[in-house]
Amino acid sequence: MKLSTIALSIVPFAFLSSAHALEHNLTEAGKVKLHSAKQNMLNPTQPKLAQNTHRQLDFSSQETTTESITPVCPTLSTGNLYTLSGASAGNTICYHFEITERSKTTALLVGQTGASNIDLSVLKHNSDDTFALLGTSANPGTDDEVVVALTEPGHYYWYMEVKESDGSAFNFGAAVATQLDEYEFNDTVATATMLSTGQNVIQGNMDSATDIDMYQFTAVNGQNLALRLKDNSSDEYIFEVYNNGWVPLAANKIHPISGLQENHTITLRVRANTALPVNTNNQYTLSVQSVVASFTSHKISGEANVIRIPYSAFSDPYLTTQAYRNLNWSLTLNDSTGAPIESASAKLVLADTDGTTDYVQTSDANGRISNSINLGTCSPQVTNIEHTQYSLGYKNTWHSDVEVKGWRLEIETNLDSDNDGIIDKIGIGGENVPWVYLGHICDQDLVSSEKS
C-alpha cells in the first residue's frame, strides 16, 4: 500500500504562542488606581529572585504556606478585566492575586493605545519573601501581552514595566483554568510535550476555549507514521500538523505520514473548536505511532523436548505446532525502515472447543516480544495415535492422545488503507488459512523400543 505523503518541515515557531486576549471572557471590573511597586521585584542582582521563566513547575515536593505571606501590592481578583490609566515611562506597577488550587493562569495586558509600550510579567511570592519569575511578555508597542503559567496554590503578581506611555488607559486581568490534563503546560512549541520514540496513545482535554495542547515527535529512523485524534464524534477539538503552516487533519481518521528523514521532528497541536462550548470533562485520544511494517525472528512452538506426531501418523489436520503444557512465542516488530519498534503490540489468538483467548504482548526497547502460554487442562479428542520415533539407535513406538487447537498471530500496522474503520493487520493466519493447527499432547505412552 502506498502511503500518502506530507512533506513536513522545521521552521521557527516564535509566532505560534500568541492568543487573542478577549477570548478569555473576563468580566469588566472597572478602573483601579495606579500602584507603583515599592521594590524592584525583577532585579536579577537580588539573591532573593529565582528565575523560572517558561519552565514547568514541580508541585510534588512544595509546601503551601499561603497564610504566612503578606502581599506587597493591592489584591485584585482573577476572572476580571481591570482598567488602568495615568502610567508614565519608567513606572513599575504591580497588583497581587491569589491562586487556591493547582491551575493554569493566563495573565493578560490588552487594549493599549496611543504612545504605549508596557511589558507584563507574572511573579510568584515565595514563603521566604523571595520572588520567582514565571514568565514575561515584552511585545513591541501596543501589541497585547500574554503570559501563561502553571500555578500552584499561592500568591502571585501582575508586574508591569512601562517602557513608554502617554497615560492612555489599558486593561489587564488573569483567567484561571483548573480542569487540567496531565500534559499541561504545553500551550506553545517551546513547552510542547515531547512524545516518546515508541508508540504513543495519550488522553487530554481542553481546559478553556483558548487552551492549546502542543506535541512533538521525532522520527529517529525516518520511519512512516500514523496519526489519529479520536473525539467520540463530538467535534470539540481541532487537530493540526505543522507543514509550512498549520494543516488541519480530520478527527477519527488515520493519517499516514511518509517521506521523513532521520531525526525529523513533527509538531502537532490540538485546540478547542470555539464554535462549541468547552466541556473540560470530555477527553480526546491522540495516537502518534510508527507504522508496524514487518515482523522477523518469529517462533511459535512447544517445549524443546516434544516427541512430535509426524504427518504420516496423523494428517487430518496436520498438527503444525505441538506442545505438552506451554506454547512459547517470540518475534521482533519492525518499522518501515526495518528498525525495531519499542512499545508496539502483537496478539496471539488461541482457539479450542470453548472459544478463543487473546494474549497481547508489548515489545521491549529492542522491538522484541517473548512470552509463554500455559495451555491448561488437556481434553483429548483423538486417542491412541501410533507413531514412531528414532532416537539414539532405537526405534520407539508411541501412542499419543491429543486435543486439537489452533492459533494465529495478529499484528496491527496502525494503518487503515481502505478507510473502513478496521486497522490493517499482518501476521500468521487470515482469511484463506485462518488457523495454524496446534496439537496439545495430553498423554504419550511408550509402546515398544527396539534397536533399529
Coordinates of C-alpha atoms in Angstrom, one line a residue:
M1 CA 0.0 0.0 0.0
K2 CA 1.3 3.4 -0.9
L3 CA 1.3 5.8 2.0
S4 CA 0.1 9.4 1.5
T5 CA 3.0 11.8 2.0
I6 CA 3.0 15.1 3.8
A7 CA 6.4 16.7 3.4
L8 CA 7.0 18.2 6.8
S9 CA 9.5 20.9 7.5
I10 CA 11.0 22.6 10.5
V11 CA 10.6 26.4 10.7
P12 CA 10.7 28.9 13.6
F13 CA 7.6 28.8 15.8
A14 CA 8.0 32.1 17.7
F15 CA 4.8 33.5 16.3
L16 CA 2.7 30.5 17.4
S17 CA 2.4 31.4 21.1
S18 CA 0.1 34.4 20.6
A19 CA -3.5 34.3 21.9
H20 CA -6.4 36.7 21.5
A21 CA -6.9 38.1 25.0
L22 CA -10.6 38.8 24.7
E23 CA -11.4 35.1 24.1
H24 CA -10.9 34.5 27.8
N25 CA -14.3 36.1 28.6
L26 CA -13.1 38.2 31.5
T27 CA -15.6 40.3 33.4
E28 CA -15.3 44.1 33.1
A29 CA -14.4 45.2 36.6
G30 CA -13.9 49.0 36.1
K31 CA -11.0 51.2 36.9
V32 CA -8.3 50.7 39.5
K33 CA -5.8 53.2 40.9
L34 CA -2.2 53.0 39.7
H35 CA 0.0 51.3 42.3
S36 CA 3.8 51.6 41.9
A37 CA 5.9 48.7 43.1
K38 CA 7.9 49.7 46.2
Q39 CA 10.8 47.4 45.2
N40 CA 12.4 46.2 42.0
M41 CA 11.0 42.7 42.2
L42 CA 12.7 41.8 38.8
N43 CA 16.2 42.9 39.7
P44 CA 18.4 39.9 38.7
T45 CA 21.1 41.0 41.1
Q46 CA 18.9 40.4 44.1
P47 CA 19.7 37.0 45.7
K48 CA 16.0 36.6 46.5
L49 CA 15.0 36.3 42.9
A50 CA 14.7 32.7 41.5
Q51 CA 14.0 32.9 37.8
N52 CA 11.8 30.2 36.3
T53 CA 10.7 31.6 33.0
H54 CA 8.7 29.2 30.8
R55 CA 9.5 26.2 32.9
Q56 CA 7.0 23.6 34.2
L57 CA 6.8 23.6 37.9
D58 CA 7.2 20.6 40.1
F59 CA 4.5 20.6 42.6
S60 CA 5.2 17.2 44.2
S61 CA 7.5 18.4 46.9
Q62 CA 6.4 22.1 47.5
E63 CA 4.6 23.0 50.6
T64 CA 1.7 25.6 50.6
T65 CA 2.1 28.3 53.2
T66 CA -0.1 31.0 51.8
E67 CA -1.2 32.2 55.2
S68 CA 2.3 33.3 56.1
I69 CA 2.6 35.7 53.2
T70 CA 1.7 39.4 53.3
P71 CA 1.1 40.8 49.8
V72 CA 3.3 43.7 48.8
C73 CA 0.8 45.1 46.3
P74 CA -3.0 45.6 46.3
T75 CA -5.1 42.5 45.8
L76 CA -7.3 42.0 42.8
S77 CA -9.4 39.1 41.7
T78 CA -8.8 36.8 38.8
G79 CA -11.5 36.4 36.2
N80 CA -11.8 40.2 35.9
L81 CA -10.6 42.7 33.4
Y82 CA -9.4 45.9 35.1
T83 CA -8.8 49.3 33.5
L84 CA -5.8 51.4 34.4
S85 CA -4.6 54.8 33.2
G86 CA -2.1 57.5 34.1
A87 CA 1.1 55.5 33.7
S88 CA 4.3 57.2 32.8
A89 CA 7.5 55.8 31.2
G90 CA 9.7 54.3 33.8
N91 CA 6.9 53.2 36.1
T92 CA 6.8 49.7 37.6
I93 CA 3.2 48.7 38.5
C94 CA 2.1 45.7 40.5
Y95 CA -1.1 44.0 41.8
H96 CA -1.5 40.8 43.7
F97 CA -3.8 37.9 43.1
E98 CA -4.2 34.5 44.9
I99 CA -4.5 31.0 43.5
T100 CA -6.3 28.5 45.6
E101 CA -5.9 25.3 43.6
R102 CA -3.5 23.9 41.0
S103 CA -4.3 25.7 37.8
K104 CA -3.1 27.2 34.6
T105 CA -3.2 31.0 34.7
T106 CA -3.3 33.3 31.6
A107 CA -2.3 36.8 32.6
L108 CA -3.2 39.5 30.1
L109 CA -2.4 43.1 29.3
V110 CA -4.6 44.4 26.4
G111 CA -6.1 47.4 24.9
Q112 CA -3.0 49.6 24.7
T113 CA -3.5 52.7 22.6
G114 CA -1.5 55.8 21.6
A115 CA 2.1 56.0 22.6
S116 CA 2.1 53.0 24.8
N117 CA 4.5 50.1 25.3
I118 CA 4.1 48.1 28.5
D119 CA 5.7 44.8 29.4
L120 CA 4.0 42.2 31.6
S121 CA 5.5 39.6 34.0
V122 CA 4.0 37.2 36.4
L123 CA 5.8 36.7 39.7
K124 CA 5.2 34.1 42.5
H125 CA 5.6 35.3 46.1
N126 CA 7.5 32.5 47.9
S127 CA 7.1 31.7 51.6
D128 CA 10.5 33.2 52.3
D129 CA 9.6 36.5 50.8
T130 CA 11.5 35.9 47.6
F131 CA 10.0 36.3 44.2
A132 CA 10.1 33.8 41.3
L133 CA 9.6 35.0 37.7
L134 CA 7.2 32.6 36.0
G135 CA 7.1 34.4 32.6
T136 CA 7.4 37.7 30.8
S137 CA 5.7 39.1 27.7
A138 CA 7.5 42.0 26.0
N139 CA 5.9 42.6 22.6
P140 CA 6.6 45.8 20.8
G141 CA 4.3 48.9 21.0
T142 CA 0.7 48.4 21.7
D143 CA 0.6 44.7 21.0
D144 CA -1.2 42.5 23.6
E145 CA 0.9 40.9 26.3
V146 CA 0.1 37.3 27.4
V147 CA 1.9 35.2 30.0
V148 CA 0.7 31.6 30.6
A149 CA 2.0 29.6 33.6
L150 CA 1.1 26.6 35.7
T151 CA 0.3 28.0 39.1
E152 CA 0.2 26.0 42.4
P153 CA -1.9 27.4 45.3
G154 CA -0.2 30.6 46.5
H155 CA 0.3 34.3 45.9
Y156 CA 1.2 35.9 42.6
Y157 CA 1.6 39.3 41.0
W158 CA 0.9 41.1 37.7
Y159 CA 4.2 43.1 37.3
M160 CA 4.1 45.8 34.6
E161 CA 7.1 47.7 33.3
V162 CA 6.2 50.9 31.5
K163 CA 8.6 51.5 28.6
E164 CA 6.5 54.2 27.0
S165 CA 3.2 55.8 27.8
D166 CA 1.2 58.9 27.3
G167 CA -1.1 58.0 30.2
S168 CA -3.8 56.3 28.0
A169 CA -5.9 53.6 29.5
F170 CA -5.2 49.9 29.1
N171 CA -6.6 46.7 30.5
F172 CA -5.2 43.8 32.5
G173 CA -6.5 40.6 34.1
A174 CA -6.0 36.9 34.6
A175 CA -8.0 33.9 33.5
V176 CA -7.6 30.7 35.6
A177 CA -8.4 27.2 34.4
T178 CA -8.4 24.3 36.9
Q179 CA -9.5 21.3 34.9
L180 CA -6.1 20.4 33.6
D181 CA -4.9 17.3 31.8
E182 CA -1.6 15.7 32.8
Y183 CA 0.2 17.2 29.8
E184 CA -0.2 20.9 30.8
F185 CA 1.8 23.1 30.5
N186 CA 2.2 22.7 26.7
D187 CA 0.4 25.6 25.0
T188 CA 3.4 26.7 23.0
V189 CA 6.0 25.0 20.8
A190 CA 8.7 25.9 23.4
T191 CA 6.7 24.0 26.1
A192 CA 5.4 21.2 23.8
T193 CA 5.0 17.7 25.2
M194 CA 7.8 15.6 23.8
L195 CA 6.5 12.2 22.9
S196 CA 8.5 9.1 23.3
T197 CA 10.2 7.4 20.4
G198 CA 7.9 4.4 20.8
Q199 CA 4.2 4.2 20.3
N200 CA 2.2 7.0 21.9
V201 CA -1.5 6.9 22.8
I202 CA -2.4 9.7 25.2
Q203 CA -5.5 11.4 26.5
G204 CA -6.0 15.1 27.1
N205 CA -8.7 17.8 27.4
M206 CA -9.3 21.4 26.8
D207 CA -9.3 23.5 30.0
S208 CA -10.6 26.6 28.2
A209 CA -11.6 27.9 24.8
T210 CA -8.0 29.2 24.4
D211 CA -6.2 26.1 25.5
I212 CA -3.8 24.6 23.0
D213 CA -2.0 21.3 23.5
M214 CA 1.2 21.1 21.6
Y215 CA 3.1 17.8 20.9
Q216 CA 6.3 16.9 19.2
F217 CA 7.5 13.5 17.9
T218 CA 10.9 12.7 16.5
A219 CA 11.0 10.0 13.8
V220 CA 14.5 8.7 14.8
N221 CA 14.7 6.4 11.8
G222 CA 12.8 8.5 9.4
Q223 CA 10.1 5.8 9.6
N224 CA 6.5 6.1 8.4
L225 CA 4.0 7.3 11.0
A226 CA 0.2 7.0 11.6
L227 CA -1.6 10.0 13.3
R228 CA -5.1 9.9 14.7
L229 CA -7.2 12.0 17.0
K230 CA -10.4 10.4 18.5
D231 CA -13.0 12.7 19.8
N232 CA -16.0 10.4 20.0
S233 CA -17.6 12.4 17.2
S234 CA -18.1 15.4 19.5
D235 CA -16.3 17.9 17.1
E236 CA -15.0 19.7 20.2
Y237 CA -11.4 19.6 19.0
I238 CA -9.3 20.8 16.1
F239 CA -6.3 18.6 15.2
E240 CA -3.5 20.1 13.1
V241 CA 0.1 19.2 12.0
Y242 CA 2.6 21.9 11.1
N243 CA 3.7 21.9 7.5
N244 CA 4.8 25.4 6.5
G245 CA 1.6 26.5 8.3
W246 CA -1.0 24.6 10.3
V247 CA -2.6 21.8 8.2
P248 CA -6.0 20.5 9.7
L249 CA -6.4 16.8 10.0
A250 CA -9.8 15.2 10.2
A251 CA -10.7 13.6 13.6
N252 CA -11.4 9.9 13.9
K253 CA -9.4 9.1 10.9
I254 CA -5.9 7.7 10.5
H255 CA -3.4 10.0 8.7
P256 CA -0.3 8.2 7.3
I257 CA 2.9 10.2 7.1
S258 CA 5.8 9.2 5.0
G259 CA 8.9 10.6 3.3
L260 CA 10.6 11.7 6.6
Q261 CA 14.3 11.9 7.1
E262 CA 16.2 10.5 10.1
N263 CA 15.6 12.5 13.3
H264 CA 12.8 14.5 11.6
T265 CA 10.6 16.2 14.3
I266 CA 7.0 16.8 13.6
T267 CA 4.8 19.3 15.6
L268 CA 1.1 18.6 16.3
R269 CA -1.5 20.6 18.1
V270 CA -5.0 20.1 19.5
R271 CA -7.1 23.1 20.2
A272 CA -10.7 23.9 21.1
N273 CA -13.4 24.3 18.5
T274 CA -14.5 27.7 19.6
A275 CA -17.9 27.2 17.8
L276 CA -18.8 24.8 20.5
P277 CA -18.9 25.2 24.3
V278 CA -15.9 23.7 26.2
N279 CA -16.6 20.7 28.3
T280 CA -13.5 20.2 30.5
N281 CA -14.7 16.7 31.5
N282 CA -14.5 15.4 27.9
Q283 CA -11.3 14.0 26.6
Y284 CA -9.6 13.3 23.3
T285 CA -7.3 10.4 22.5
L286 CA -4.2 11.2 20.4
S287 CA -2.2 8.4 18.7
V288 CA 1.2 9.1 17.3
Q289 CA 2.6 5.7 16.2
S290 CA 5.2 4.2 14.0
V291 CA 3.7 2.0 11.2
V292 CA 4.4 -1.6 12.0
A293 CA 5.6 -2.7 8.6
S294 CA 7.0 -6.2 9.3
F295 CA 7.9 -8.8 11.9
T296 CA 11.0 -11.0 12.0
S297 CA 12.7 -13.8 14.0
H298 CA 9.3 -15.3 14.8
K299 CA 8.9 -18.6 16.5
I300 CA 5.8 -20.3 17.9
S301 CA 6.4 -23.7 19.3
G302 CA 6.0 -26.1 22.2
E303 CA 8.7 -27.4 24.5
A304 CA 12.1 -28.3 23.0
N305 CA 11.7 -31.9 24.1
V306 CA 8.4 -32.6 22.4
I307 CA 8.2 -36.1 20.8
R308 CA 6.3 -34.9 17.7
I309 CA 3.5 -36.8 15.9
P310 CA 4.5 -36.9 12.2
Y311 CA 2.3 -36.2 9.2
S312 CA 2.4 -39.9 8.3
A313 CA 0.7 -40.8 11.6
F314 CA -1.9 -38.0 11.7
S315 CA -2.7 -35.6 8.9
D316 CA -6.3 -34.5 9.3
P317 CA -5.5 -31.9 10.3
Y318 CA -1.7 -31.8 10.3
L319 CA -0.5 -30.6 13.7
T320 CA 2.0 -28.0 12.6
T321 CA 2.7 -26.9 16.2
Q322 CA 2.8 -29.4 19.1
A323 CA 3.2 -28.8 22.8
Y324 CA 2.8 -30.6 26.1
R325 CA 1.9 -27.8 28.6
N326 CA 3.3 -24.5 27.2
L327 CA 3.2 -22.6 23.9
N328 CA 6.2 -20.4 23.5
W329 CA 6.1 -17.4 21.1
S330 CA 8.5 -14.7 20.2
L331 CA 9.1 -12.2 17.4
T332 CA 10.5 -8.8 16.6
L333 CA 8.4 -5.9 15.3
N334 CA 9.9 -3.5 12.8
D335 CA 9.1 -0.1 11.3
S336 CA 9.2 0.8 7.6
T337 CA 13.0 1.2 7.7
G338 CA 13.4 -2.3 9.2
A339 CA 14.4 -0.9 12.6
P340 CA 12.8 -2.4 15.7
I341 CA 9.8 -0.6 17.3
E342 CA 9.5 -0.2 21.1
S343 CA 6.1 -0.5 22.8
A344 CA 4.3 -1.9 19.7
S345 CA 2.0 -4.8 20.3
A346 CA 1.2 -8.2 18.9
K347 CA -1.6 -10.6 19.7
L348 CA -1.6 -14.4 19.7
V349 CA -5.1 -15.8 19.5
L350 CA -5.6 -19.4 20.8
A351 CA -8.6 -21.4 19.9
D352 CA -10.1 -24.5 21.3
T353 CA -13.6 -26.0 21.7
D354 CA -14.5 -23.4 24.3
G355 CA -13.8 -20.5 22.0
T356 CA -10.8 -18.1 21.6
T357 CA -8.4 -16.4 24.0
D358 CA -6.3 -13.4 23.2
Y359 CA -2.7 -13.0 24.5
V360 CA -1.4 -9.5 23.9
Q361 CA 2.2 -8.5 24.5
T362 CA 4.2 -5.3 24.0
S363 CA 7.6 -5.1 22.5
D364 CA 10.7 -4.0 24.5
A365 CA 13.4 -1.5 23.6
N366 CA 14.7 -3.9 21.0
G367 CA 11.3 -4.5 19.4
R368 CA 11.3 -7.9 20.9
I369 CA 8.3 -9.9 22.3
S370 CA 8.8 -13.2 24.1
N371 CA 6.2 -15.0 26.1
S372 CA 5.0 -18.4 27.2
I373 CA 1.3 -19.5 27.4
N374 CA 0.2 -22.3 29.8
L375 CA -2.2 -24.4 27.7
G376 CA -4.1 -25.5 30.8
T377 CA -6.2 -28.7 31.1
C378 CA -5.9 -31.1 28.2
S379 CA -9.0 -32.9 27.0
P380 CA -8.1 -35.3 24.1
Q381 CA -10.3 -35.6 21.1
V382 CA -8.1 -38.1 19.3
T383 CA -6.5 -41.0 21.2
N384 CA -4.0 -43.8 20.6
I385 CA -2.3 -42.1 17.6
E386 CA 0.5 -44.5 16.9
H387 CA 3.8 -43.0 15.7
T388 CA 7.4 -43.9 15.5
Q389 CA 10.5 -42.1 16.8
Y390 CA 14.1 -42.9 16.1
S391 CA 16.5 -41.9 18.8
L392 CA 20.0 -43.0 19.9
G393 CA 19.9 -46.1 17.7
Y394 CA 16.4 -47.2 18.9
K395 CA 13.1 -47.4 17.1
N396 CA 10.5 -46.2 19.6
T397 CA 6.7 -46.7 19.1
W398 CA 4.4 -44.3 20.9
H399 CA 0.7 -43.9 21.5
S400 CA -0.4 -40.3 21.9
D401 CA -3.7 -38.6 23.0
V402 CA -4.2 -35.1 21.6
E403 CA -6.5 -32.2 21.9
V404 CA -6.6 -30.3 18.6
K405 CA -6.4 -26.5 19.0
G406 CA -5.4 -23.6 16.8
W407 CA -3.5 -20.3 16.9
R408 CA -3.0 -17.3 14.8
L409 CA -0.7 -14.2 15.1
E410 CA -2.3 -10.7 14.6
I411 CA -0.2 -7.5 14.5
E412 CA -1.9 -4.2 13.9
T413 CA 0.0 -2.0 11.4
N414 CA -1.7 1.2 12.7
L415 CA -3.0 1.9 9.2
D416 CA -6.4 1.7 7.6
S417 CA -5.8 1.5 3.9
D418 CA -9.4 1.2 2.8
N419 CA -10.8 3.6 5.4
D420 CA -13.3 1.1 6.6
G421 CA -12.6 1.8 10.3
I422 CA -10.7 -1.5 10.7
I423 CA -6.9 -1.4 11.3
D424 CA -4.9 -3.3 8.7
K425 CA -3.1 -6.3 10.1
I426 CA -0.1 -8.5 9.3
G427 CA 0.8 -11.8 10.9
I428 CA 0.2 -15.5 10.5
G429 CA -3.3 -16.8 9.7
G430 CA -6.0 -15.0 7.9
E431 CA -8.9 -15.2 5.5
N432 CA -7.5 -18.1 3.4
V433 CA -6.0 -20.1 6.2
P434 CA -7.5 -18.8 9.5
W435 CA -5.6 -21.1 11.9
V436 CA -2.4 -22.9 12.4
Y437 CA -3.3 -26.2 14.0
L438 CA -1.9 -26.9 17.4
G439 CA -1.6 -30.4 18.9
H440 CA -1.9 -30.2 22.7
I441 CA -0.5 -33.5 23.6
C442 CA -2.3 -34.8 26.7
D443 CA -0.5 -38.1 27.1
Q444 CA 2.2 -40.2 25.4
D445 CA 2.8 -43.9 26.2
L446 CA 5.9 -45.8 25.0
V447 CA 4.6 -49.0 23.5
S448 CA 7.9 -50.6 22.4
S449 CA 11.5 -49.8 22.0
E450 CA 13.9 -51.8 19.9
K451 CA 17.3 -51.4 18.3
S452 CA 16.9 -50.0 14.8

